[in-house]
Amino acid sequence: MKNLLAPQDLQFAVTVNEAARSAAEHADIIAEPGFGKHFTDHMVDICWSEHGGWHRPRVQPYGPIQLDPAAAVLHYAQEIFEGLKAYRHPDGSIWTFRPEANAARMQRSAARLALPELPTEYFIESLRQLIAVDGRWVPSAPETSLYLRPFMFAKEAFLGVRPAKKVNYYVIASPAGAYFTGGVTPVSIWVTTHYARAGRGGMGAAKTGGNYASSLVAQQEAYEHGCAQVLFLDSETSTYLEELGGMNVVFVTKDGTLITPESSSILEGITLDSILQLARDRGLKTEQRRITIDEVREGVASGEIVEMFACGTAAVITPIAAFKADGYTIGDENAPAGELTLSLREELTGIQQGRVEDRHGWMLRLDA
């Protein structure tokens, strides 16, 4: 697909929001941001068309998007998104974590959904442009951040079933508070046997809303059983582990090996990849392979599996105390967080927040 704008020609038009929040309103929001509740004053918008390629990049006031009722996304769910964070370091500078990996994943998602692939340079520049006008929204309290949400969808008004010829890419941002306000607390996870997140040949490896929509009823089931999240098994046999509703899962054996499920229907996790690299830096072994729920049950019972955790952009690492399902529980709901789990979380968040050396060059400054 065409990309008519060269990176050096990517000149954003900026329209300042005349109704931007006052200093007092801003301070109140930053003091208690929550997650995904409040949004910054501006957003990025870049258009794409079959004949014009990517064009008209701009930063504009945050606000409603006008859509034709026949817009393809409303009927055929042709959309994708990403999630990453901007962090304020101790010297006041603003950084993000491995944005090129998010850009690459968004390109893979776009290819699966028959959407145009946004070049990495455009993706990163869109983040820089938003920070240039909304940098004040990056909080500085410990473990806080500005959550960045790039997304793309089919905007063409057309009811035929084919890839849309008009698409828009946006970036919005939302200040995020500390995920664990009272310390990192282990959670229980519900193992669903009624629902599957994705199947072979489906969209499981793409970051698209349909995958999250399919997880919501199972997530509801998890809440009803007193669990914080839901674990999905493979759709064919309900035997092999896949992922949680929005996070990857990792098991630590007594010899220090980190094991995580492998499947063509699992979304590749950037946080997961980073954690596995940090573990290898410590001389630990890592394995990405198929793993059954019976292997987990037997491993926990025998003491072969000594720690369990989930990982993703929002919480970074969440310790898992137990898995619950109809008829059984794996682990102990009152188990404390594992030592390695907490140590890896401390190291990764330290890199992101500028407290620990970035040996791999993962951080990119956005306000330079």
Tab-separated table of C-alpha atoms in Angstrom:
chain	number	residue	atom	x	y	z
A	1	MET	CA	0.000	0.000	0.000
A	2	LYS	CA	1.170	3.525	-0.767
A	3	ASN	CA	3.075	5.684	1.699
A	4	LEU	CA	3.419	8.959	-0.165
A	5	LEU	CA	4.809	11.004	2.721
A	6	ALA	CA	8.531	10.624	3.257
A	7	PRO	CA	9.496	10.790	6.974
A	8	GLN	CA	11.248	14.146	6.460
A	9	ASP	CA	8.027	15.520	4.924
A	10	LEU	CA	5.811	14.462	7.814
A	11	GLN	CA	4.819	17.982	8.844
A	12	PHE	CA	2.035	18.011	11.409
A	13	ALA	CA	-0.479	20.829	11.421
A	14	VAL	CA	-1.173	21.775	15.045
A	15	THR	CA	-4.450	23.244	16.250
A	16	VAL	CA	-4.259	24.247	19.901
A	17	ASN	CA	-7.213	23.378	22.099
A	18	GLU	CA	-8.613	26.700	23.293
A	19	ALA	CA	-10.684	24.843	25.895
A	20	ALA	CA	-7.718	23.030	27.466
A	21	ARG	CA	-8.085	22.167	31.140
A	22	SER	CA	-7.010	24.839	33.600
A	23	ALA	CA	-4.004	24.362	35.848
A	24	ALA	CA	-6.344	23.575	38.758
A	25	GLU	CA	-8.358	21.016	36.775
A	26	HIS	CA	-5.152	19.440	35.512
A	27	ALA	CA	-3.727	19.201	39.035
A	28	ASP	CA	-6.878	17.501	40.346
A	29	ILE	CA	-6.760	14.878	37.573
A	30	ILE	CA	-3.040	14.177	37.964
A	31	ALA	CA	-3.496	13.744	41.714
A	32	GLU	CA	-5.949	10.866	41.171
A	33	PRO	CA	-5.833	9.810	37.513
A	34	GLY	CA	-7.094	6.220	37.798
A	35	PHE	CA	-6.774	4.391	34.469
A	36	GLY	CA	-8.487	5.361	31.223
A	37	LYS	CA	-10.816	7.824	32.948
A	38	HIS	CA	-9.364	11.172	31.895
A	39	PHE	CA	-7.816	12.241	28.593
A	40	THR	CA	-5.376	14.920	27.569
A	41	ASP	CA	-6.307	18.055	25.653
A	42	HIS	CA	-5.189	16.940	22.189
A	43	MET	CA	-5.049	13.947	19.850
A	44	VAL	CA	-3.204	12.968	16.673
A	45	ASP	CA	-5.051	12.234	13.422
A	46	ILE	CA	-3.504	10.938	10.175
A	47	CYS	CA	-5.612	9.977	7.146
A	48	TRP	CA	-5.029	7.166	4.655
A	49	SER	CA	-6.718	6.489	1.338
A	50	GLU	CA	-6.112	3.924	-1.371
A	51	HIS	CA	-4.920	6.527	-3.866
A	52	GLY	CA	-3.438	9.147	-1.550
A	53	GLY	CA	-1.590	6.964	0.944
A	54	TRP	CA	-0.869	8.505	4.345
A	55	HIS	CA	-1.612	12.238	4.359
A	56	ARG	CA	-2.844	15.230	6.362
A	57	PRO	CA	-1.051	14.529	9.676
A	58	ARG	CA	-2.296	16.820	12.413
A	59	VAL	CA	-2.600	17.426	16.119
A	60	GLN	CA	-6.004	18.730	17.081
A	61	PRO	CA	-8.186	19.251	20.162
A	62	TYR	CA	-9.340	16.027	21.794
A	63	GLY	CA	-12.990	15.439	21.017
A	64	PRO	CA	-15.633	13.321	19.280
A	65	ILE	CA	-14.861	11.706	15.931
A	66	GLN	CA	-17.500	12.215	13.268
A	67	LEU	CA	-18.459	8.946	11.551
A	68	ASP	CA	-20.877	8.104	8.784
A	69	PRO	CA	-23.394	5.484	9.987
A	70	ALA	CA	-22.140	3.287	7.147
A	71	ALA	CA	-18.489	3.504	8.233
A	72	ALA	CA	-17.010	0.056	7.676
A	73	VAL	CA	-15.621	-0.266	11.208
A	74	LEU	CA	-19.146	-0.164	12.659
A	75	HIS	CA	-20.241	-3.125	10.566
A	76	TYR	CA	-17.171	-5.281	10.006
A	77	ALA	CA	-14.881	-4.390	12.960
A	78	GLN	CA	-11.875	-3.554	10.803
A	79	GLU	CA	-9.766	-1.876	13.507
A	80	ILE	CA	-6.569	-2.299	15.517
A	81	PHE	CA	-4.861	-0.534	18.414
A	82	GLU	CA	-1.728	-0.383	20.537
A	83	GLY	CA	-0.886	0.540	24.103
A	84	LEU	CA	2.320	1.996	25.524
A	85	LYS	CA	3.342	4.550	28.138
A	86	ALA	CA	5.256	7.778	28.489
A	87	TYR	CA	7.294	8.133	31.700
A	88	ARG	CA	8.673	11.225	33.403
A	89	HIS	CA	12.223	10.556	34.559
A	90	PRO	CA	13.756	12.135	37.678
A	91	ASP	CA	15.302	14.971	35.629
A	92	GLY	CA	11.887	15.884	34.190
A	93	SER	CA	12.490	14.417	30.713
A	94	ILE	CA	9.828	12.264	29.036
A	95	TRP	CA	10.573	8.785	27.685
A	96	THR	CA	8.739	5.790	26.268
A	97	PHE	CA	9.569	2.088	26.225
A	98	ARG	CA	10.372	0.141	23.026
A	99	PRO	CA	7.994	2.086	20.740
A	100	GLU	CA	9.502	0.496	17.636
A	101	ALA	CA	8.248	-2.871	18.926
A	102	ASN	CA	4.727	-1.443	19.263
A	103	ALA	CA	4.996	-0.010	15.762
A	104	ALA	CA	6.049	-3.396	14.377
A	105	ARG	CA	3.233	-5.175	16.202
A	106	MET	CA	0.743	-2.656	14.867
A	107	GLN	CA	2.028	-3.341	11.355
A	108	ARG	CA	1.480	-7.076	11.874
A	109	SER	CA	-2.010	-6.405	13.202
A	110	ALA	CA	-2.740	-4.172	10.209
A	111	ALA	CA	-1.643	-6.875	7.770
A	112	ARG	CA	-3.973	-9.396	9.445
A	113	LEU	CA	-6.934	-6.983	9.379
A	114	ALA	CA	-6.284	-5.845	5.776
A	115	LEU	CA	-5.457	-2.316	6.944
A	116	PRO	CA	-2.575	-0.117	5.707
A	117	GLU	CA	0.673	-0.500	7.606
A	118	LEU	CA	1.766	2.707	9.313
A	119	PRO	CA	5.551	3.146	8.943
A	120	THR	CA	7.531	3.022	12.173
A	121	GLU	CA	8.792	6.591	11.627
A	122	TYR	CA	5.209	7.863	11.428
A	123	PHE	CA	4.214	5.926	14.549
A	124	ILE	CA	7.056	7.337	16.650
A	125	GLU	CA	6.634	10.854	15.283
A	126	SER	CA	2.933	10.767	16.185
A	127	LEU	CA	3.917	10.107	19.806
A	128	ARG	CA	6.460	12.933	19.784
A	129	GLN	CA	3.914	15.352	18.339
A	130	LEU	CA	1.327	14.566	20.996
A	131	ILE	CA	3.877	14.907	23.800
A	132	ALA	CA	5.008	18.228	22.326
A	133	VAL	CA	1.599	19.734	23.123
A	134	ASP	CA	0.468	17.550	26.035
A	135	GLY	CA	3.724	16.874	27.874
A	136	ARG	CA	2.334	18.431	31.051
A	137	TRP	CA	0.031	15.416	31.334
A	138	VAL	CA	2.906	13.005	32.053
A	139	PRO	CA	2.769	12.587	35.857
A	140	SER	CA	5.840	12.299	38.054
A	141	ALA	CA	4.639	10.304	41.091
A	142	PRO	CA	6.128	6.805	41.535
A	143	GLU	CA	4.782	4.188	39.101
A	144	THR	CA	2.559	6.708	37.318
A	145	SER	CA	2.664	7.344	33.565
A	146	LEU	CA	0.811	8.727	30.584
A	147	TYR	CA	-0.877	5.858	28.774
A	148	LEU	CA	-0.683	6.283	24.998
A	149	ARG	CA	-3.353	4.653	22.828
A	150	PRO	CA	-2.653	4.650	19.058
A	151	PHE	CA	-5.500	3.131	17.040
A	152	MET	CA	-6.587	2.743	13.427
A	153	PHE	CA	-9.933	1.916	11.863
A	154	ALA	CA	-11.835	1.694	8.593
A	155	LYS	CA	-13.645	4.998	8.070
A	156	GLU	CA	-14.986	4.512	4.543
A	157	ALA	CA	-18.778	4.663	4.263
A	158	PHE	CA	-19.427	1.443	2.354
A	159	LEU	CA	-21.412	-1.690	3.191
A	160	GLY	CA	-19.683	-4.074	0.804
A	161	VAL	CA	-17.505	-6.714	2.442
A	162	ARG	CA	-13.977	-5.777	1.370
A	163	PRO	CA	-11.024	-3.889	2.876
A	164	ALA	CA	-11.848	-0.223	3.333
A	165	LYS	CA	-10.285	2.323	0.998
A	166	LYS	CA	-10.299	5.086	3.626
A	167	VAL	CA	-8.719	4.665	7.047
A	168	ASN	CA	-7.773	6.958	9.924
A	169	TYR	CA	-5.031	6.599	12.528
A	170	TYR	CA	-5.325	8.401	15.861
A	171	VAL	CA	-3.382	8.709	19.103
A	172	ILE	CA	-5.066	9.668	22.355
A	173	ALA	CA	-3.516	9.716	25.831
A	174	SER	CA	-4.679	9.220	29.400
A	175	PRO	CA	-2.747	9.797	32.659
A	176	ALA	CA	-2.458	6.551	34.624
A	177	GLY	CA	-2.013	6.116	38.355
A	178	ALA	CA	-0.030	3.382	40.074
A	179	TYR	CA	-1.605	-0.013	39.279
A	180	PHE	CA	-0.938	-1.377	42.775
A	181	THR	CA	-1.606	1.411	45.256
A	182	GLY	CA	-1.108	-0.701	48.375
A	183	GLY	CA	1.795	-2.849	47.250
A	184	VAL	CA	2.022	-5.577	44.629
A	185	THR	CA	-0.717	-8.054	45.493
A	186	PRO	CA	-1.081	-11.573	44.044
A	187	VAL	CA	-4.381	-12.334	42.309
A	188	SER	CA	-6.487	-15.382	41.501
A	189	ILE	CA	-7.212	-16.251	37.877
A	190	TRP	CA	-10.296	-18.024	36.556
A	191	VAL	CA	-9.712	-20.810	33.996
A	192	THR	CA	-12.627	-20.755	31.584
A	193	THR	CA	-13.758	-24.009	29.998
A	194	HIS	CA	-16.755	-22.472	28.234
A	195	TYR	CA	-15.158	-19.798	26.092
A	196	ALA	CA	-12.132	-19.444	23.810
A	197	ARG	CA	-10.375	-16.181	22.991
A	198	ALA	CA	-9.221	-17.117	19.484
A	199	GLY	CA	-8.661	-20.123	17.235
A	200	ARG	CA	-6.116	-21.410	14.759
A	201	GLY	CA	-6.011	-19.152	11.704
A	202	GLY	CA	-7.993	-16.462	13.509
A	203	MET	CA	-7.010	-13.018	14.773
A	204	GLY	CA	-5.500	-14.011	18.122
A	205	ALA	CA	-2.044	-12.685	17.241
A	206	ALA	CA	-3.447	-9.278	16.229
A	207	LYS	CA	-4.227	-6.492	18.694
A	208	THR	CA	-7.783	-5.900	17.570
A	209	GLY	CA	-10.897	-5.079	19.543
A	210	GLY	CA	-12.723	-8.228	18.494
A	211	ASN	CA	-10.373	-10.350	20.571
A	212	TYR	CA	-11.122	-8.259	23.628
A	213	ALA	CA	-14.862	-8.287	22.936
A	214	SER	CA	-14.778	-12.089	22.856
A	215	SER	CA	-13.073	-12.132	26.253
A	216	LEU	CA	-15.596	-9.957	28.102
A	217	VAL	CA	-18.196	-12.605	28.915
A	218	ALA	CA	-15.443	-14.883	30.258
A	219	GLN	CA	-14.039	-11.957	32.249
A	220	GLN	CA	-17.503	-11.508	33.754
A	221	GLU	CA	-17.447	-15.186	34.668
A	222	ALA	CA	-14.088	-14.635	36.395
A	223	TYR	CA	-15.460	-11.777	38.501
A	224	GLU	CA	-18.407	-13.925	39.563
A	225	HIS	CA	-15.926	-16.453	40.940
A	226	GLY	CA	-13.895	-13.837	42.816
A	227	CYS	CA	-11.051	-13.742	40.285
A	228	ALA	CA	-9.278	-10.725	38.815
A	229	GLN	CA	-8.709	-12.122	35.320
A	230	VAL	CA	-9.519	-15.054	33.058
A	231	LEU	CA	-7.144	-17.585	31.492
A	232	PHE	CA	-8.055	-18.990	28.087
A	233	LEU	CA	-7.205	-22.472	26.858
A	234	ASP	CA	-6.835	-23.501	23.220
A	235	SER	CA	-10.090	-23.579	21.257
A	236	GLU	CA	-9.622	-27.082	19.843
A	237	THR	CA	-8.918	-29.230	22.909
A	238	SER	CA	-9.282	-26.917	25.953
A	239	THR	CA	-5.979	-28.394	27.074
A	240	TYR	CA	-3.182	-25.964	26.245
A	241	LEU	CA	-2.722	-22.565	27.885
A	242	GLU	CA	-2.958	-19.462	25.725
A	243	GLU	CA	-3.163	-16.094	27.489
A	244	LEU	CA	-5.257	-14.056	29.880
A	245	GLY	CA	-7.885	-11.595	28.693
A	246	GLY	CA	-5.228	-8.928	28.232
A	247	MET	CA	-1.935	-10.315	29.572
A	248	ASN	CA	0.593	-13.073	28.989
A	249	VAL	CA	1.261	-15.709	31.660
A	250	VAL	CA	4.628	-16.994	32.951
A	251	PHE	CA	5.624	-19.866	35.253
A	252	VAL	CA	8.893	-20.118	37.181
A	253	THR	CA	10.312	-23.552	38.003
A	254	LYS	CA	12.423	-24.414	41.033
A	255	ASP	CA	15.607	-24.310	38.927
A	256	GLY	CA	14.774	-20.725	37.829
A	257	THR	CA	13.470	-21.488	34.328
A	258	LEU	CA	10.754	-19.149	33.039
A	259	ILE	CA	8.130	-20.933	30.912
A	260	THR	CA	5.435	-19.160	28.884
A	261	PRO	CA	2.854	-20.619	26.472
A	262	GLU	CA	3.476	-20.600	22.738
A	263	SER	CA	0.672	-20.537	20.167
A	264	SER	CA	-0.083	-18.876	16.837
A	265	SER	CA	-3.182	-17.349	18.436
A	266	ILE	CA	-1.367	-15.557	21.277
A	267	LEU	CA	-0.653	-11.836	20.986
A	268	GLU	CA	3.110	-11.296	21.142
A	269	GLY	CA	3.780	-9.375	24.345
A	270	ILE	CA	6.403	-6.621	24.387
A	271	THR	CA	6.462	-6.663	28.187
A	272	LEU	CA	6.785	-10.458	28.099
A	273	ASP	CA	9.660	-10.324	25.618
A	274	SER	CA	11.444	-7.764	27.801
A	275	ILE	CA	11.002	-9.826	30.971
A	276	LEU	CA	12.386	-12.939	29.292
A	277	GLN	CA	15.408	-10.929	28.137
A	278	LEU	CA	16.041	-9.618	31.656
A	279	ALA	CA	15.818	-13.183	32.959
A	280	ARG	CA	18.364	-14.371	30.387
A	281	ASP	CA	20.614	-11.461	31.401
A	282	ARG	CA	20.671	-13.048	34.853
A	283	GLY	CA	21.721	-16.404	33.425
A	284	LEU	CA	18.246	-17.936	33.763
A	285	LYS	CA	16.719	-20.201	31.136
A	286	THR	CA	13.530	-19.284	29.285
A	287	GLU	CA	11.147	-21.498	27.319
A	288	GLN	CA	8.270	-20.557	25.024
A	289	ARG	CA	6.410	-23.763	24.313
A	290	ARG	CA	3.043	-25.453	24.536
A	291	ILE	CA	2.028	-26.086	28.130
A	292	THR	CA	-1.080	-27.868	29.379
A	293	ILE	CA	-3.254	-26.974	32.333
A	294	ASP	CA	-2.485	-30.464	33.718
A	295	GLU	CA	1.246	-29.705	33.607
A	296	VAL	CA	0.625	-26.546	35.620
A	297	ARG	CA	-1.565	-28.368	38.143
A	298	GLU	CA	0.982	-31.161	38.601
A	299	GLY	CA	3.924	-28.735	38.661
A	300	VAL	CA	2.408	-26.595	41.406
A	301	ALA	CA	1.378	-29.648	43.436
A	302	SER	CA	4.849	-31.200	43.231
A	303	GLY	CA	6.724	-27.986	43.888
A	304	GLU	CA	8.294	-27.959	40.420
A	305	ILE	CA	6.509	-24.664	39.667
A	306	VAL	CA	7.328	-22.176	42.423
A	307	GLU	CA	6.082	-18.834	41.045
A	308	MET	CA	3.411	-17.671	38.598
A	309	PHE	CA	2.764	-14.233	37.174
A	310	ALA	CA	0.993	-12.337	34.408
A	311	CYS	CA	2.546	-9.477	32.461
A	312	GLY	CA	1.404	-6.664	30.215
A	313	THR	CA	1.667	-2.918	29.619
A	314	ALA	CA	-0.767	-1.744	32.303
A	315	ALA	CA	0.440	-3.609	35.411
A	316	VAL	CA	3.863	-4.681	34.053
A	317	ILE	CA	3.927	-7.811	36.261
A	318	THR	CA	1.059	-9.141	38.383
A	319	PRO	CA	1.834	-12.072	40.708
A	320	ILE	CA	-0.600	-14.995	40.464
A	321	ALA	CA	-1.498	-16.819	43.671
A	322	ALA	CA	-3.900	-19.383	42.239
A	323	PHE	CA	-5.862	-20.592	39.228
A	324	LYS	CA	-9.477	-21.510	39.884
A	325	ALA	CA	-11.843	-23.537	37.705
A	326	ASP	CA	-14.965	-25.637	38.015
A	327	GLY	CA	-13.964	-28.390	40.412
A	328	TYR	CA	-10.374	-27.469	41.267
A	329	THR	CA	-7.914	-24.826	42.433
A	330	ILE	CA	-4.248	-24.692	41.462
A	331	GLY	CA	-2.087	-22.991	44.079
A	332	ASP	CA	-3.019	-21.113	47.230
A	333	GLU	CA	-5.185	-17.996	47.065
A	334	ASN	CA	-3.249	-16.575	50.021
A	335	ALA	CA	0.223	-17.239	48.581
A	336	PRO	CA	2.626	-14.286	48.629
A	337	ALA	CA	4.274	-12.857	45.524
A	338	GLY	CA	7.369	-14.740	44.393
A	339	GLU	CA	10.840	-13.347	44.977
A	340	LEU	CA	11.890	-13.522	41.317
A	341	THR	CA	8.539	-12.103	40.215
A	342	LEU	CA	9.014	-9.013	42.349
A	343	SER	CA	12.680	-8.665	41.442
A	344	LEU	CA	11.973	-8.715	37.689
A	345	ARG	CA	9.146	-6.237	38.143
A	346	GLU	CA	11.392	-3.888	40.108
A	347	GLU	CA	14.087	-4.083	37.434
A	348	LEU	CA	11.757	-3.493	34.487
A	349	THR	CA	9.847	-0.628	36.107
A	350	GLY	CA	13.192	0.826	37.176
A	351	ILE	CA	14.363	0.879	33.550
A	352	GLN	CA	11.099	2.442	32.395
A	353	GLN	CA	11.181	5.131	35.088
A	354	GLY	CA	14.865	5.969	34.682
A	355	ARG	CA	16.078	4.487	37.984
A	356	VAL	CA	17.912	1.481	36.486
A	357	GLU	CA	20.451	1.384	33.650
A	358	ASP	CA	18.889	0.745	30.237
A	359	ARG	CA	21.412	-1.828	28.982
A	360	HIS	CA	19.416	-2.749	25.880
A	361	GLY	CA	18.606	0.740	24.630
A	362	TRP	CA	14.883	0.160	25.091
A	363	MET	CA	13.984	3.722	26.155
A	364	LEU	CA	13.340	6.522	23.636
A	365	ARG	CA	13.130	10.169	24.645
A	366	LEU	CA	9.992	11.855	23.325
A	367	ASP	CA	10.516	15.483	24.367
A	368	ALA	CA	13.954	15.964	22.796
